[in-house]
Tab-separated table of N, CA and C in Angstrom:
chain	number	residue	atom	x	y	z
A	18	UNK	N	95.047	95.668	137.908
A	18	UNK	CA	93.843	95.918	137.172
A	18	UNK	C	93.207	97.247	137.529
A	19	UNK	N	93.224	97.290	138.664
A	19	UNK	CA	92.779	98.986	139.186
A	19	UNK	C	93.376	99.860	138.931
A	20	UNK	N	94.423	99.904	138.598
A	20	UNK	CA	95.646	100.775	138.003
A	20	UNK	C	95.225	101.280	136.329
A	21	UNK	N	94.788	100.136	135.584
A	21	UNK	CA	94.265	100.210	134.194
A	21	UNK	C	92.943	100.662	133.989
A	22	UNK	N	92.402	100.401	135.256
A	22	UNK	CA	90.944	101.669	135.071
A	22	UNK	C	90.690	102.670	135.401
A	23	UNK	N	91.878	102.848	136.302
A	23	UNK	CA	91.555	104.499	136.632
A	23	UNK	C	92.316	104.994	135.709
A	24	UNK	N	93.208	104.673	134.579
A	24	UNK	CA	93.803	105.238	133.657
A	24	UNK	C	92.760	105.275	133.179
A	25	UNK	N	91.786	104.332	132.666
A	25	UNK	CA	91.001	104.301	131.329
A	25	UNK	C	89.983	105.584	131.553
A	26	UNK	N	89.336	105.599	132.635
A	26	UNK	CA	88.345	106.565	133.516
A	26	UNK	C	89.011	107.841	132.998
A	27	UNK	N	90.251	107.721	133.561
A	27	UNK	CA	91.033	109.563	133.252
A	27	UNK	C	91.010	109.870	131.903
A	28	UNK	N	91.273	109.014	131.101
A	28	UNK	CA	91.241	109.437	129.369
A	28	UNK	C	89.910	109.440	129.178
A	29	UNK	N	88.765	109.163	129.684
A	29	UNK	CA	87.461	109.678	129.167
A	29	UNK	C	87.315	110.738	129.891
A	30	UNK	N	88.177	110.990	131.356
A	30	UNK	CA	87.497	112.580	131.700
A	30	UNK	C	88.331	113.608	130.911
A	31	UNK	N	89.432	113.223	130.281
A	31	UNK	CA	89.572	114.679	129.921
A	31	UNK	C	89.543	115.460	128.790
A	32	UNK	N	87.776	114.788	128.487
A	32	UNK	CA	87.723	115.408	127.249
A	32	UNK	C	86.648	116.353	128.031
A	33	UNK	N	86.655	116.427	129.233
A	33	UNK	CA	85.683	117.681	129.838
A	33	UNK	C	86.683	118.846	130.049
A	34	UNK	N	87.780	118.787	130.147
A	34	UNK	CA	88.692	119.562	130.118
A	34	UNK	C	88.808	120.809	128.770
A	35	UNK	N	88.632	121.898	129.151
A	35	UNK	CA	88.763	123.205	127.639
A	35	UNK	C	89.581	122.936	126.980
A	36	UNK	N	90.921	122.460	127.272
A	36	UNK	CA	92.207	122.301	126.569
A	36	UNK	C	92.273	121.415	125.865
A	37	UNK	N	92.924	120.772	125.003
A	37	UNK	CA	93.184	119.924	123.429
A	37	UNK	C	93.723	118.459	124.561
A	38	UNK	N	92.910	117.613	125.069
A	38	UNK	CA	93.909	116.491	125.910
A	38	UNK	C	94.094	115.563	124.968
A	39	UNK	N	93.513	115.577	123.953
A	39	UNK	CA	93.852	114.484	123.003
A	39	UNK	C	95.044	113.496	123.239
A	40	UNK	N	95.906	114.197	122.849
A	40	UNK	CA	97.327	113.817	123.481
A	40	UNK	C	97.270	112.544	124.570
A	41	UNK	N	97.072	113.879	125.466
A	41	UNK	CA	96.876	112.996	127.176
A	41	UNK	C	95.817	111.786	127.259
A	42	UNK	N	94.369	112.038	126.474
A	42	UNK	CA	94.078	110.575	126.483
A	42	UNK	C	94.473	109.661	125.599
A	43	UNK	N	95.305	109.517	124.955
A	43	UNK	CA	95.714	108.867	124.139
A	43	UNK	C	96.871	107.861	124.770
A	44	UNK	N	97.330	108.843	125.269
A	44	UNK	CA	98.662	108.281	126.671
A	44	UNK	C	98.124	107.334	127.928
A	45	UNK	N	96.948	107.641	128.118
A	45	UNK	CA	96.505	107.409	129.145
A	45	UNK	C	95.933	105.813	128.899
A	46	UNK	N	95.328	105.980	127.839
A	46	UNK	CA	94.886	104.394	127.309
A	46	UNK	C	95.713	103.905	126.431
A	47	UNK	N	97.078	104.097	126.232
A	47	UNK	CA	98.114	103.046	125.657
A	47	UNK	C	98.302	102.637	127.716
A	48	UNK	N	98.674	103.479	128.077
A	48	UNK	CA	99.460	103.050	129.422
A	48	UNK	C	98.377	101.778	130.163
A	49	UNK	N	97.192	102.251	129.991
A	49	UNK	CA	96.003	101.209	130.032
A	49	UNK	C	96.405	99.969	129.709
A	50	UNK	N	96.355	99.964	128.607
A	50	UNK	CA	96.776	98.430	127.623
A	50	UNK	C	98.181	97.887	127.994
A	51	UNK	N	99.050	98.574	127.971
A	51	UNK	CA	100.509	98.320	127.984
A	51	UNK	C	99.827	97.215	129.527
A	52	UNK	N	99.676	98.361	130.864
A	52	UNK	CA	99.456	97.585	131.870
A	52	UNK	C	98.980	95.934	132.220
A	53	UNK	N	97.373	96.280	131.027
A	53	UNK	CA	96.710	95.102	131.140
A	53	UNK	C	97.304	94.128	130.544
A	54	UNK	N	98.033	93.873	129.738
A	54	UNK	CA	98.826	93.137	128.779
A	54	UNK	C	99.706	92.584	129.491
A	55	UNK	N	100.674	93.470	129.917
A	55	UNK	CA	101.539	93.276	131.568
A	55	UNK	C	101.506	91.973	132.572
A	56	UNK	N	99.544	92.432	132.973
A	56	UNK	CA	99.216	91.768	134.061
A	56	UNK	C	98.738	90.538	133.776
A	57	UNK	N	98.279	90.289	132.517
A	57	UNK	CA	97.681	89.122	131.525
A	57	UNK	C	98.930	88.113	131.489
A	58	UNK	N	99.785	88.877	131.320
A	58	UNK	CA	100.915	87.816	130.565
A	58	UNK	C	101.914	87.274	132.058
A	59	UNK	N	102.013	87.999	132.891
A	59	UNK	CA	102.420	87.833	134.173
A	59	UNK	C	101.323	86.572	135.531
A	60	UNK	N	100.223	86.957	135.236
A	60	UNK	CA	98.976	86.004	135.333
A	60	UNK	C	98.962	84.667	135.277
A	61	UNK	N	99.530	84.180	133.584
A	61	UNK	CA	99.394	83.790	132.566
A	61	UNK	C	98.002	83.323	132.585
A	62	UNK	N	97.273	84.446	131.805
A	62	UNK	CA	95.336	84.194	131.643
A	62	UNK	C	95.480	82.902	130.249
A	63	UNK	N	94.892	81.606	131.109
A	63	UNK	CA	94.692	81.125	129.473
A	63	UNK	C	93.088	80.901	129.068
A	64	UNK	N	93.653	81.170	127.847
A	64	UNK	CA	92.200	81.365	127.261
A	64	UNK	C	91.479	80.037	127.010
A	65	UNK	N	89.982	80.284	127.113
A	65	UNK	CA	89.086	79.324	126.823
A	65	UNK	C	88.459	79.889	125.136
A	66	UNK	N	88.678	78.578	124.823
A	66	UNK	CA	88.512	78.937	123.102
A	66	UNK	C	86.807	79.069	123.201
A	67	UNK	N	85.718	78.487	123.481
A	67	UNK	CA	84.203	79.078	123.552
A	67	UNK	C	84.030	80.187	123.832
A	68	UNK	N	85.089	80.557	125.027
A	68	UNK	CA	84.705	82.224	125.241
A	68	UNK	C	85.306	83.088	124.630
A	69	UNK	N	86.283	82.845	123.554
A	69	UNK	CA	87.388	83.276	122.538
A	69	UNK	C	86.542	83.677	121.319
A	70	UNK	N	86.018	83.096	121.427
A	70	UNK	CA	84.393	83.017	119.819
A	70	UNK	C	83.202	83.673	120.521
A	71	UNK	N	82.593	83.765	121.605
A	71	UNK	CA	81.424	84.343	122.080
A	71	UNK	C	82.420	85.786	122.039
A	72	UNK	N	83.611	85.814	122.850
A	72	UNK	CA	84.037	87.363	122.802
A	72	UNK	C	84.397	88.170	121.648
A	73	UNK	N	84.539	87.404	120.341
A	73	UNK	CA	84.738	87.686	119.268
A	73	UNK	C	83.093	88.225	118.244
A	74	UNK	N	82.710	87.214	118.772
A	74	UNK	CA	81.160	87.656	118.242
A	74	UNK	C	80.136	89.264	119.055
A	75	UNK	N	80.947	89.199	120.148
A	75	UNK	CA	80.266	90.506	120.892
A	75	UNK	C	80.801	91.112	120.187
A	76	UNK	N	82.094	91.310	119.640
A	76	UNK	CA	82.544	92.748	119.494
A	76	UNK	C	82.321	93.004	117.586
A	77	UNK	N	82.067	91.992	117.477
A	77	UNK	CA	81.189	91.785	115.391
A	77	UNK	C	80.367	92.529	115.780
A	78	UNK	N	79.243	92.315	116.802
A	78	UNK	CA	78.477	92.704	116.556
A	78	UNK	C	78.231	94.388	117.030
A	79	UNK	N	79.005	94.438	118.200
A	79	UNK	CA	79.154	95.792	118.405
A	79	UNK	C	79.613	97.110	117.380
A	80	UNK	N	80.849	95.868	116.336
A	80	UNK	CA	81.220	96.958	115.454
A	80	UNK	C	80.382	97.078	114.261
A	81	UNK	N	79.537	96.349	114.250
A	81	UNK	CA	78.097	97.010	113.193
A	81	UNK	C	77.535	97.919	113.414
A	82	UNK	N	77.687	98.482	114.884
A	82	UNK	CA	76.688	99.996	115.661
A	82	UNK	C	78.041	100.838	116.070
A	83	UNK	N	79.243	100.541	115.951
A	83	UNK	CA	79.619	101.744	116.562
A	83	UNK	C	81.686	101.527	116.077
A	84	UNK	N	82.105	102.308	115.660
A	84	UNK	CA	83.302	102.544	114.925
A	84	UNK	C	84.307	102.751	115.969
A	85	UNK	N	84.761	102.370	117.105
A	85	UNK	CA	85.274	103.116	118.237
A	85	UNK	C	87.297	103.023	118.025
A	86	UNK	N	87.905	103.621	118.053
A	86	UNK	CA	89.253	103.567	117.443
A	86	UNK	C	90.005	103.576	119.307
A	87	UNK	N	91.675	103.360	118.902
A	87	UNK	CA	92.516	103.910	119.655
A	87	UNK	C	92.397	105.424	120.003
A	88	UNK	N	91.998	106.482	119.294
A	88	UNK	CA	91.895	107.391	119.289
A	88	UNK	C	90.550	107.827	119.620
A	89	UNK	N	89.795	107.022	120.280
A	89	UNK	CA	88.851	107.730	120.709
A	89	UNK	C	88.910	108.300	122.040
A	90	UNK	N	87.913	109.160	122.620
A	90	UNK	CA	88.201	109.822	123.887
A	90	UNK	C	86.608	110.071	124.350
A	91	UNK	N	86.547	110.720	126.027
A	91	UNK	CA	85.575	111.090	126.363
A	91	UNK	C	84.491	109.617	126.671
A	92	UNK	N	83.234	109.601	126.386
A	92	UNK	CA	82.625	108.232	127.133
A	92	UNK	C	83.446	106.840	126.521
A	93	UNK	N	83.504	107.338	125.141
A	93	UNK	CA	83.760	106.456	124.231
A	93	UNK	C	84.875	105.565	124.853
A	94	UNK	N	85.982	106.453	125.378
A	94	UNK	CA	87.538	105.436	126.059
A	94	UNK	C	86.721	104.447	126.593
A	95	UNK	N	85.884	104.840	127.486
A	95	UNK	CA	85.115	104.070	128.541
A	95	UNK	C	84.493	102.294	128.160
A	96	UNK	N	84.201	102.448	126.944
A	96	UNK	CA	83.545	101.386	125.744
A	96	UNK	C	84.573	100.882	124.921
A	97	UNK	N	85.532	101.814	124.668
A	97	UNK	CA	86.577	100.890	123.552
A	97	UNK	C	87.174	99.988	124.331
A	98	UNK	N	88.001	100.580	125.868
A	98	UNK	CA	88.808	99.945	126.472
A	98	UNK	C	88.423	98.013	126.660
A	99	UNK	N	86.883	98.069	126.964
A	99	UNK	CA	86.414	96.495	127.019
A	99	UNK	C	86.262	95.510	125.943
A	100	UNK	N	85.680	96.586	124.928
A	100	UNK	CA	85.791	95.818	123.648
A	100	UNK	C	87.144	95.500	122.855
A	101	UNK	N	88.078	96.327	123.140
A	101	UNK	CA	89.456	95.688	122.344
A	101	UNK	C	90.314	95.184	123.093
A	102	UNK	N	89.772	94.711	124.793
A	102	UNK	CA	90.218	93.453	125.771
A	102	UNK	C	89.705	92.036	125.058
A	103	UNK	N	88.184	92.448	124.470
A	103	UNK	CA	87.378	91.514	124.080
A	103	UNK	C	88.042	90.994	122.709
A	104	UNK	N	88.562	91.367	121.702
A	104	UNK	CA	88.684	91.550	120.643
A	104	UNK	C	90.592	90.651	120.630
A	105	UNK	N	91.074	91.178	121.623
A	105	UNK	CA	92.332	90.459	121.975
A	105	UNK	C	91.981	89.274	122.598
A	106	UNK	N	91.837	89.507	123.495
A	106	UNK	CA	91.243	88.017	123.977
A	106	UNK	C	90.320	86.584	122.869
A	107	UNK	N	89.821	86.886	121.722
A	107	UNK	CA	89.030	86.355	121.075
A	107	UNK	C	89.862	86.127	119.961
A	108	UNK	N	91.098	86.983	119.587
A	108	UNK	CA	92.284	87.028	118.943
A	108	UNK	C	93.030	85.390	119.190
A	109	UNK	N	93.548	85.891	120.335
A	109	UNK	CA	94.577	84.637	120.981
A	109	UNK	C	93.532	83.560	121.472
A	110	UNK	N	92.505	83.036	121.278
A	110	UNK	CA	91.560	82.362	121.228
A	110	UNK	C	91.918	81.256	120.085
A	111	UNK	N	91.483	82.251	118.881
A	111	UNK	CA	91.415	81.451	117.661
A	111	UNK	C	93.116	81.615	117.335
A	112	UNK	N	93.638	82.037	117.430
A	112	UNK	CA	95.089	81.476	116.867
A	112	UNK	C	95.295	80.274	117.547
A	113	UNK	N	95.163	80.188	119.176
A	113	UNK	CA	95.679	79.028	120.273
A	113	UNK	C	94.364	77.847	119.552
A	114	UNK	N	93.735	78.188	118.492
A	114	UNK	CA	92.658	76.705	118.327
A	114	UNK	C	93.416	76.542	117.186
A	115	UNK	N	93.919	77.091	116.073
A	115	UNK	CA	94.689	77.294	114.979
A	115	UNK	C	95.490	76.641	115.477
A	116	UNK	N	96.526	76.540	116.479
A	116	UNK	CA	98.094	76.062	116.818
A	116	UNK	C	97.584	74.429	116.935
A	117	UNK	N	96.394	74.150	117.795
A	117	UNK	CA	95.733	72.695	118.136
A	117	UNK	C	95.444	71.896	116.693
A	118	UNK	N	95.319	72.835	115.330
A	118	UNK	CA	95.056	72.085	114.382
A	118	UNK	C	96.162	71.768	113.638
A	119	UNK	N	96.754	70.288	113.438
A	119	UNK	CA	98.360	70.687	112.942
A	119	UNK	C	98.199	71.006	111.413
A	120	UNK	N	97.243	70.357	110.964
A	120	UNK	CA	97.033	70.966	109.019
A	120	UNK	C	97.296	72.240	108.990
A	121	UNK	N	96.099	73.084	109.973
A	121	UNK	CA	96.070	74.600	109.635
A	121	UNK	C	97.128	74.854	110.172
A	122	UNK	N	98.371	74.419	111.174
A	122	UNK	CA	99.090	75.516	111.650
A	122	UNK	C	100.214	74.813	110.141
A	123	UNK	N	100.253	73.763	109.687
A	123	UNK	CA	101.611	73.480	108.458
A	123	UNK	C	101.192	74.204	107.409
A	124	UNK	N	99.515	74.386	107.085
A	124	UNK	CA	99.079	75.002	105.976
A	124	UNK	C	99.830	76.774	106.457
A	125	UNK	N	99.749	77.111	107.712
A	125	UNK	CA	99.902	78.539	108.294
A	125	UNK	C	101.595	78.425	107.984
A	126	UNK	N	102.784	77.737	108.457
A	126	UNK	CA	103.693	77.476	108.203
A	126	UNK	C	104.084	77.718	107.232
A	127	UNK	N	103.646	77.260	105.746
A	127	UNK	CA	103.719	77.656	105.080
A	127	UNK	C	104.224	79.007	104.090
A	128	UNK	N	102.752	79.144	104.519
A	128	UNK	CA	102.190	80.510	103.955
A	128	UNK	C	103.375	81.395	104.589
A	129	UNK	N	103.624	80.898	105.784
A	129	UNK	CA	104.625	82.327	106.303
A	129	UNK	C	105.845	81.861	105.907
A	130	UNK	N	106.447	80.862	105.131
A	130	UNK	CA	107.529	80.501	104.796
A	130	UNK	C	107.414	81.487	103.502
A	131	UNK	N	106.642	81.214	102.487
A	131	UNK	CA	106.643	82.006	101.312
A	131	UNK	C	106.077	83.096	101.201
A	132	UNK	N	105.882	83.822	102.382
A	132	UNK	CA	105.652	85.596	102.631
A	132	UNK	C	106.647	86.358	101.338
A	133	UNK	N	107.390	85.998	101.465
A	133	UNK	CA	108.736	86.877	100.079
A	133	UNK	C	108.324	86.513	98.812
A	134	UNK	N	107.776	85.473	98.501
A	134	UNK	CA	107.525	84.977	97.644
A	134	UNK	C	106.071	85.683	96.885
A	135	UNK	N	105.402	85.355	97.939
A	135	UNK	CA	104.255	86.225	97.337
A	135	UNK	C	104.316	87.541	97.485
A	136	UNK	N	105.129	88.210	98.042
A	136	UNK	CA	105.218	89.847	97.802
A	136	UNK	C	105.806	89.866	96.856
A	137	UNK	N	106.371	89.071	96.440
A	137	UNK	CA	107.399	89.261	95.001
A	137	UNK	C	106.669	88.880	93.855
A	138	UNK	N	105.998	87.463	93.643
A	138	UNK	CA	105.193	87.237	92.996
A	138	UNK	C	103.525	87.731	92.404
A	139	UNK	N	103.474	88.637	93.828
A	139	UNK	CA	101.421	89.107	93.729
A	139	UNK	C	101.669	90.403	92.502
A	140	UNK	N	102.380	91.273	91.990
A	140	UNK	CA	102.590	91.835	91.418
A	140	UNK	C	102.058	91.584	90.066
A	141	UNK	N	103.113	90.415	89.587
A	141	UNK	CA	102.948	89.761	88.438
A	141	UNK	C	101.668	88.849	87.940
A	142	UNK	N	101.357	88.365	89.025
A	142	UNK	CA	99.787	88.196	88.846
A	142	UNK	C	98.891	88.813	88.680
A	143	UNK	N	99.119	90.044	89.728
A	143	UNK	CA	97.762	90.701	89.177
A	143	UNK	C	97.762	91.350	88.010
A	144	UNK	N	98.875	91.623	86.882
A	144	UNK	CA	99.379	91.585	85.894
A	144	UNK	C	98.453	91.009	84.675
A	145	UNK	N	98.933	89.493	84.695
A	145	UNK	CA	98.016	88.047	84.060
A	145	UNK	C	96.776	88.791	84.022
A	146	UNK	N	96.175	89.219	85.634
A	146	UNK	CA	94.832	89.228	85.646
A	146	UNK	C	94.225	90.610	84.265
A	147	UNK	N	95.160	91.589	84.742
A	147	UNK	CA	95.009	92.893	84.013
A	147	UNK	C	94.587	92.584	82.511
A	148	UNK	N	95.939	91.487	81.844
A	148	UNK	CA	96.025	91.081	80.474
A	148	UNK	C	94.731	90.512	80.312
A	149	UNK	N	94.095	89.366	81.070
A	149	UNK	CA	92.661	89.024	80.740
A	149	UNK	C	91.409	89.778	81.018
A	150	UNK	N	92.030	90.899	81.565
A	150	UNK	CA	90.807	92.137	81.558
A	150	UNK	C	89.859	91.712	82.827
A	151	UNK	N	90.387	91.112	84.076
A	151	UNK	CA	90.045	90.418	84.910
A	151	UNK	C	89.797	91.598	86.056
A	152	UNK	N	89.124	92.203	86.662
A	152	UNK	CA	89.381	93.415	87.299
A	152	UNK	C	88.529	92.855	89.232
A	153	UNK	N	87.946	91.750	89.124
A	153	UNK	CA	86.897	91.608	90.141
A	153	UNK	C	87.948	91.356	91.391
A	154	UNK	N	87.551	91.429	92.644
A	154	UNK	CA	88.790	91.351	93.446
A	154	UNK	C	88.775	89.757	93.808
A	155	UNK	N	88.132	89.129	93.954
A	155	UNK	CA	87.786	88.117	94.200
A	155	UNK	C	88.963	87.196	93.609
A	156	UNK	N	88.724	86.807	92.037
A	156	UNK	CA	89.758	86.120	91.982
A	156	UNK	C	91.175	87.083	91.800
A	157	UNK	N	91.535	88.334	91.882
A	157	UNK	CA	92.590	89.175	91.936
A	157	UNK	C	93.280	88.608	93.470
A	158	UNK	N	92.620	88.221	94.519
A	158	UNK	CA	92.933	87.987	95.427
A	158	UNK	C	93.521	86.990	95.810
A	159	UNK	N	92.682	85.855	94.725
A	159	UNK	CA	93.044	84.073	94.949
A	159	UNK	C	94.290	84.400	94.244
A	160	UNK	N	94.343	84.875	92.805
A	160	UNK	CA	95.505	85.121	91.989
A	160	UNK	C	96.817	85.346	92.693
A	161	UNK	N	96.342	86.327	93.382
A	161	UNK	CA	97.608	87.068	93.627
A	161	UNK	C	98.326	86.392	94.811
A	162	UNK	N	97.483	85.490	95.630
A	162	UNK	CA	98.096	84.517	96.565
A	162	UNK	C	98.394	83.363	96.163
A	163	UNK	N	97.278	82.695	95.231
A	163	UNK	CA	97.672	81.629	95.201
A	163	UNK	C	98.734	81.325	93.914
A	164	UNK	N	99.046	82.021	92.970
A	164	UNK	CA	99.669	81.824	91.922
A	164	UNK	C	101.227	81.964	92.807
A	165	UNK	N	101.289	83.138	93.709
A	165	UNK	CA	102.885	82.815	94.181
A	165	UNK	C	102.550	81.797	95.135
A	166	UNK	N	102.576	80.981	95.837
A	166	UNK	CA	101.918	79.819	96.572
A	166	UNK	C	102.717	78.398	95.814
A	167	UNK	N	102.077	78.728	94.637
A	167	UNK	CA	101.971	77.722	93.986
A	167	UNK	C	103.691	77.584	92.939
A	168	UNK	N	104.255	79.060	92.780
A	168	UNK	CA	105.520	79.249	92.169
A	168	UNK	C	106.543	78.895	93.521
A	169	UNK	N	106.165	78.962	95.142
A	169	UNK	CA	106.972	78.484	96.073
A	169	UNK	C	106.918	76.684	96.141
A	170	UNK	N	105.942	76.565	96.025
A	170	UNK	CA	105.573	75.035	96.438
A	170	UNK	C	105.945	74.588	95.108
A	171	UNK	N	106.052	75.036	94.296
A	171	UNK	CA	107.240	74.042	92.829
A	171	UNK	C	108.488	74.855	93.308
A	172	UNK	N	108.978	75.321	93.779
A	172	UNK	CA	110.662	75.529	93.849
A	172	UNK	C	111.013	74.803	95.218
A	173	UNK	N	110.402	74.617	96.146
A	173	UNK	CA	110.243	74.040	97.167
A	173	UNK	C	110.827	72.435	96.925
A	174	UNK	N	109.968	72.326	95.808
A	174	UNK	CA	109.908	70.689	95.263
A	174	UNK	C	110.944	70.300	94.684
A	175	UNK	N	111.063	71.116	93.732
A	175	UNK	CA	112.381	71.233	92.460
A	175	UNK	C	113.819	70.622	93.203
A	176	UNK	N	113.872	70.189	94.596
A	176	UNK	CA	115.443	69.998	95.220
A	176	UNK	C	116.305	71.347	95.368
A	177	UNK	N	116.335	72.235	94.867
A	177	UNK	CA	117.353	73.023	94.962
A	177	UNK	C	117.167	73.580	96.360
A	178	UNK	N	118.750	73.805	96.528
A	178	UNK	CA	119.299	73.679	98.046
A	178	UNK	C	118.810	74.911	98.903
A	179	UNK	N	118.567	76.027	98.278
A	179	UNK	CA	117.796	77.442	98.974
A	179	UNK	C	116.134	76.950	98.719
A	180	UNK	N	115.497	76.091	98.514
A	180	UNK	CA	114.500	75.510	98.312
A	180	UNK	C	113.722	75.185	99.370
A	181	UNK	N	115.097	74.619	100.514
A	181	UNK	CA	114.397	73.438	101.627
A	181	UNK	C	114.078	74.374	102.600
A	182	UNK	N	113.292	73.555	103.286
A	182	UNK	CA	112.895	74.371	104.592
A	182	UNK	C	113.155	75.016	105.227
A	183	UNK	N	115.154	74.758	105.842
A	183	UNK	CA	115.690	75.304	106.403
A	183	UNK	C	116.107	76.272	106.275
A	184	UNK	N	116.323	76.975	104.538
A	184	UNK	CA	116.396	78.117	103.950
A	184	UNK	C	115.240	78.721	103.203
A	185	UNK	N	114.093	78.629	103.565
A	185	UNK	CA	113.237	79.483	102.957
A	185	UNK	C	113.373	80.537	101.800
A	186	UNK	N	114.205	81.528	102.536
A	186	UNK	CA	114.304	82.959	102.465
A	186	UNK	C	114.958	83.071	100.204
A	187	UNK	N	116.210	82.471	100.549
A	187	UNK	CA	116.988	82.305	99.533
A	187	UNK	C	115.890	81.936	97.915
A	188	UNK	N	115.821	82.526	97.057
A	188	UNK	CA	114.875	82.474	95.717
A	188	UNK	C	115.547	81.428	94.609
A	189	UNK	N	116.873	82.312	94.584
A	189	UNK	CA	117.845	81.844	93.351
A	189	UNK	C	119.186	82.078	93.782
């Protein structure tokens, strides 16, 4: 952990530096993360889902006052580095409460079964939508997911043998 802050420390000092470190802090706080990630997973930190949602809500609210990227440098490294610990951490929070729900993780199952489907299908929907002069994103959005959704989950049904579960992938 001391290793990942004196990296983080060095990519905010060297934007006191005359020269372009951009670069160098940029390096400096991947090597940051890479580390902490490292030491997290080696650890094995498990998360508490209350503090998964309080840490998620700090950083909502932080990003209403302040835009802070990978690419930031100077004090700023100093501030991003905690908040996108916070932001990961609050991440694997709500997925690990997601995995505890079995609806949402078969409803999630799903959805990632017919990923091809709806890249193939959202096209043509938003299409439909065009023809009814439908332009709002709102239902462009439901459309465009749920209409291929709904063209997987009838071929799904239909019996045919690239259909079943075990072959997802296969259309026709």
């Amino acid at each position: 952990g001391g290793l990942a802050a004196a990296l983080v420390v060095a990519a905010g000092l060297c934007r006191l530096f005359p020269a372009d470190t951009t670069m160098v802090s940029r390096l400096l706080m991947a090597c940051a993360f890479y580390i902490t990630g490292f030491l997290a997973a080696r650890q094995k930190v498990e998360v508490q889902i209350p503090y998964a949602v309080a840490a998620l809500a700090v950083v909502a609210v932080i990003s209403l006052f302040w835009r802070g990227t990978i690419f930031s440098d100077g004090w700023e490294a100093l501030l991003y580095f905690p908040v996108a610990l916070a932001g990961t951490y609050g991440i694997f929070g709500i997925a690990e409460a997601l995995d505890r729900s079995t609806r949402t993780a078969e409803a999630l199952d799903f959805i990632g079964r017919a990923t091809l489907t709806i890249l193939t299908f959202h096209f043509l929907a938003f299409a439909l939508l065009r023809l009814l002069h439908i332009s709002n994103w709102i239902p462009c959005s439901v459309a465009g997911i749920a209409l291929p959704l709904l063209v997987y989950w009838l071929y799904t049904r239909s019996g045919h043998p690239s259909g079943s579960r075990n072959n997802p992938i296969k259309l026709f």
